[in-house]
Amino acid sequence: MIKTESVHQQEYCYLIELTGNLQTDLLVALSAAEQALGDWERVYSAKLPTWRLWTNANADTVRYVVSHVIARYSLPQNDYWLIQYHGNDHQHPKMLHPQFHTR
C-alpha cells in the first residue's frame, strides 16, 4: 500500500527567491529562532538563489524574517520574491508582492 500523506504538515509553503546574482546561502545566516520557524529547504533546480519554507507562520512573519536576515548579514540581495502556497497545494500560488529593502 502506498502512503500518500505529505512529508510536511505545516499550513503554508513559501517560496523565497532572492533576486541578486550571487549564490548566497540564506540558511547559514538564520538564527536558531528563525530556523525554528519551520522546515527550510534549498531549491537547487532554480536559477536564482531560492528556498522553500514550510511553516504555520503568516506572510507578515515570513516577510519580517527574510528582510531582517538580508539586512542583518548585509546580503547582496536587497530585493526578493515571496510566493505563498496553501499546504501541499502547489496548483494555485498566491503571489505576495516583491518587497524592496534598503540597508
mmCIF file of C-alpha atoms in Angstrom:
data_model
loop_
_atom_site.group_PDB
_atom_site.id
_atom_site.type_symbol
_atom_site.label_atom_id
_atom_site.label_comp_id
_atom_site.label_asym_id
_atom_site.label_seq_id
_atom_site.Cartn_x
_atom_site.Cartn_y
_atom_site.Cartn_z
ATOM 1 C CA MET A 1 0.000 0.000 0.000
ATOM 2 C CA ILE A 2 1.326 3.429 -0.952
ATOM 3 C CA LYS A 3 1.396 6.080 1.738
ATOM 4 C CA THR A 4 0.092 9.353 0.278
ATOM 5 C CA GLU A 5 0.474 11.612 3.330
ATOM 6 C CA SER A 6 2.655 14.623 2.863
ATOM 7 C CA VAL A 7 6.069 14.804 4.496
ATOM 8 C CA HIS A 8 5.232 18.344 5.616
ATOM 9 C CA GLN A 9 2.265 19.023 7.883
ATOM 10 C CA GLN A 10 2.590 22.815 8.049
ATOM 11 C CA GLU A 11 -0.218 25.078 6.882
ATOM 12 C CA TYR A 12 1.791 27.068 4.319
ATOM 13 C CA CYS A 13 4.671 26.640 1.941
ATOM 14 C CA TYR A 14 6.576 29.793 0.949
ATOM 15 C CA LEU A 15 8.939 30.045 -1.991
ATOM 16 C CA ILE A 16 11.602 32.663 -1.288
ATOM 17 C CA GLU A 17 13.636 33.800 -4.280
ATOM 18 C CA LEU A 18 16.450 36.309 -3.851
ATOM 19 C CA THR A 19 16.909 38.423 -6.943
ATOM 20 C CA GLY A 20 20.656 39.065 -6.711
ATOM 21 C CA ASN A 21 23.142 37.270 -8.917
ATOM 22 C CA LEU A 22 25.329 35.861 -6.118
ATOM 23 C CA GLN A 23 24.627 32.377 -4.791
ATOM 24 C CA THR A 24 24.241 33.459 -1.173
ATOM 25 C CA ASP A 25 23.362 30.722 1.298
ATOM 26 C CA LEU A 26 20.447 32.066 3.309
ATOM 27 C CA LEU A 27 20.364 29.037 5.584
ATOM 28 C CA VAL A 28 23.735 29.714 7.233
ATOM 29 C CA ALA A 29 22.528 33.231 8.122
ATOM 30 C CA LEU A 30 19.472 32.058 10.090
ATOM 31 C CA SER A 31 19.341 32.365 13.871
ATOM 32 C CA ALA A 32 18.043 29.472 15.976
ATOM 33 C CA ALA A 33 14.640 31.172 16.320
ATOM 34 C CA GLU A 34 14.433 31.716 12.556
ATOM 35 C CA GLN A 35 15.364 28.098 11.873
ATOM 36 C CA ALA A 36 12.617 27.033 14.286
ATOM 37 C CA LEU A 37 10.045 28.905 12.180
ATOM 38 C CA GLY A 38 9.605 25.784 10.056
ATOM 39 C CA ASP A 39 11.335 23.455 7.615
ATOM 40 C CA TRP A 40 13.769 25.324 5.337
ATOM 41 C CA GLU A 41 14.875 23.677 2.100
ATOM 42 C CA ARG A 42 17.266 24.913 -0.589
ATOM 43 C CA VAL A 43 15.827 24.649 -4.117
ATOM 44 C CA TYR A 44 18.783 23.629 -6.260
ATOM 45 C CA SER A 45 16.864 23.459 -9.541
ATOM 46 C CA ALA A 46 16.121 27.205 -9.504
ATOM 47 C CA LYS A 47 18.245 29.677 -11.477
ATOM 48 C CA LEU A 48 18.222 32.333 -8.743
ATOM 49 C CA PRO A 49 19.056 31.636 -5.071
ATOM 50 C CA THR A 50 15.787 30.091 -3.885
ATOM 51 C CA TRP A 51 14.481 28.447 -0.706
ATOM 52 C CA ARG A 52 11.284 26.734 0.317
ATOM 53 C CA LEU A 53 9.913 27.275 3.820
ATOM 54 C CA TRP A 54 7.208 25.028 5.256
ATOM 55 C CA THR A 55 5.608 26.809 8.193
ATOM 56 C CA ASN A 56 2.416 27.698 10.036
ATOM 57 C CA ALA A 57 3.519 31.339 10.238
ATOM 58 C CA ASN A 58 1.651 34.013 8.308
ATOM 59 C CA ALA A 59 3.091 36.001 5.406
ATOM 60 C CA ASP A 60 3.930 39.057 7.522
ATOM 61 C CA THR A 61 6.087 36.946 9.829
ATOM 62 C CA VAL A 62 7.922 35.369 6.891
ATOM 63 C CA ARG A 63 8.475 38.786 5.269
ATOM 64 C CA TYR A 64 9.838 40.102 8.574
ATOM 65 C CA VAL A 65 12.275 37.196 8.992
ATOM 66 C CA VAL A 66 13.587 37.269 5.414
ATOM 67 C CA SER A 67 14.039 41.040 5.333
ATOM 68 C CA HIS A 68 15.876 41.005 8.661
ATOM 69 C CA VAL A 69 18.199 38.167 7.644
ATOM 70 C CA ILE A 70 19.089 40.109 4.480
ATOM 71 C CA ALA A 71 19.680 43.325 6.434
ATOM 72 C CA ARG A 72 21.496 41.729 9.372
ATOM 73 C CA TYR A 73 24.059 39.940 7.227
ATOM 74 C CA SER A 74 24.240 42.620 4.514
ATOM 75 C CA LEU A 75 23.464 40.007 1.916
ATOM 76 C CA PRO A 76 23.979 41.297 -1.617
ATOM 77 C CA GLN A 77 20.282 40.878 -2.386
ATOM 78 C CA ASN A 78 18.028 43.740 -1.357
ATOM 79 C CA ASP A 79 15.080 42.509 -3.356
ATOM 80 C CA TYR A 80 13.232 39.200 -3.169
ATOM 81 C CA TRP A 81 10.111 37.436 -4.395
ATOM 82 C CA LEU A 82 7.813 35.656 -1.981
ATOM 83 C CA ILE A 83 5.202 33.165 -3.171
ATOM 84 C CA GLN A 84 2.731 31.543 -0.779
ATOM 85 C CA TYR A 85 1.154 28.136 -1.295
ATOM 86 C CA HIS A 86 -1.527 26.663 0.917
ATOM 87 C CA GLY A 87 -0.074 23.463 2.338
ATOM 88 C CA ASN A 88 0.825 20.955 -0.349
ATOM 89 C CA ASP A 89 -1.442 22.501 -2.985
ATOM 90 C CA HIS A 90 1.074 23.996 -5.394
ATOM 91 C CA GLN A 91 -1.506 24.450 -8.141
ATOM 92 C CA HIS A 92 -2.747 27.888 -7.069
ATOM 93 C CA PRO A 93 0.065 30.022 -5.647
ATOM 94 C CA LYS A 94 -0.601 33.402 -4.086
ATOM 95 C CA MET A 95 1.965 35.912 -5.268
ATOM 96 C CA LEU A 96 2.877 38.209 -2.427
ATOM 97 C CA HIS A 97 4.256 41.380 -3.925
ATOM 98 C CA PRO A 98 8.036 41.622 -4.030
ATOM 99 C CA GLN A 99 9.348 43.578 -1.105
ATOM 100 C CA PHE A 100 12.211 46.006 -1.533
ATOM 101 C CA HIS A 101 14.557 46.667 1.361
ATOM 102 C CA THR A 102 17.437 49.071 1.642
ATOM 103 C CA ARG A 103 20.258 48.900 4.131
#
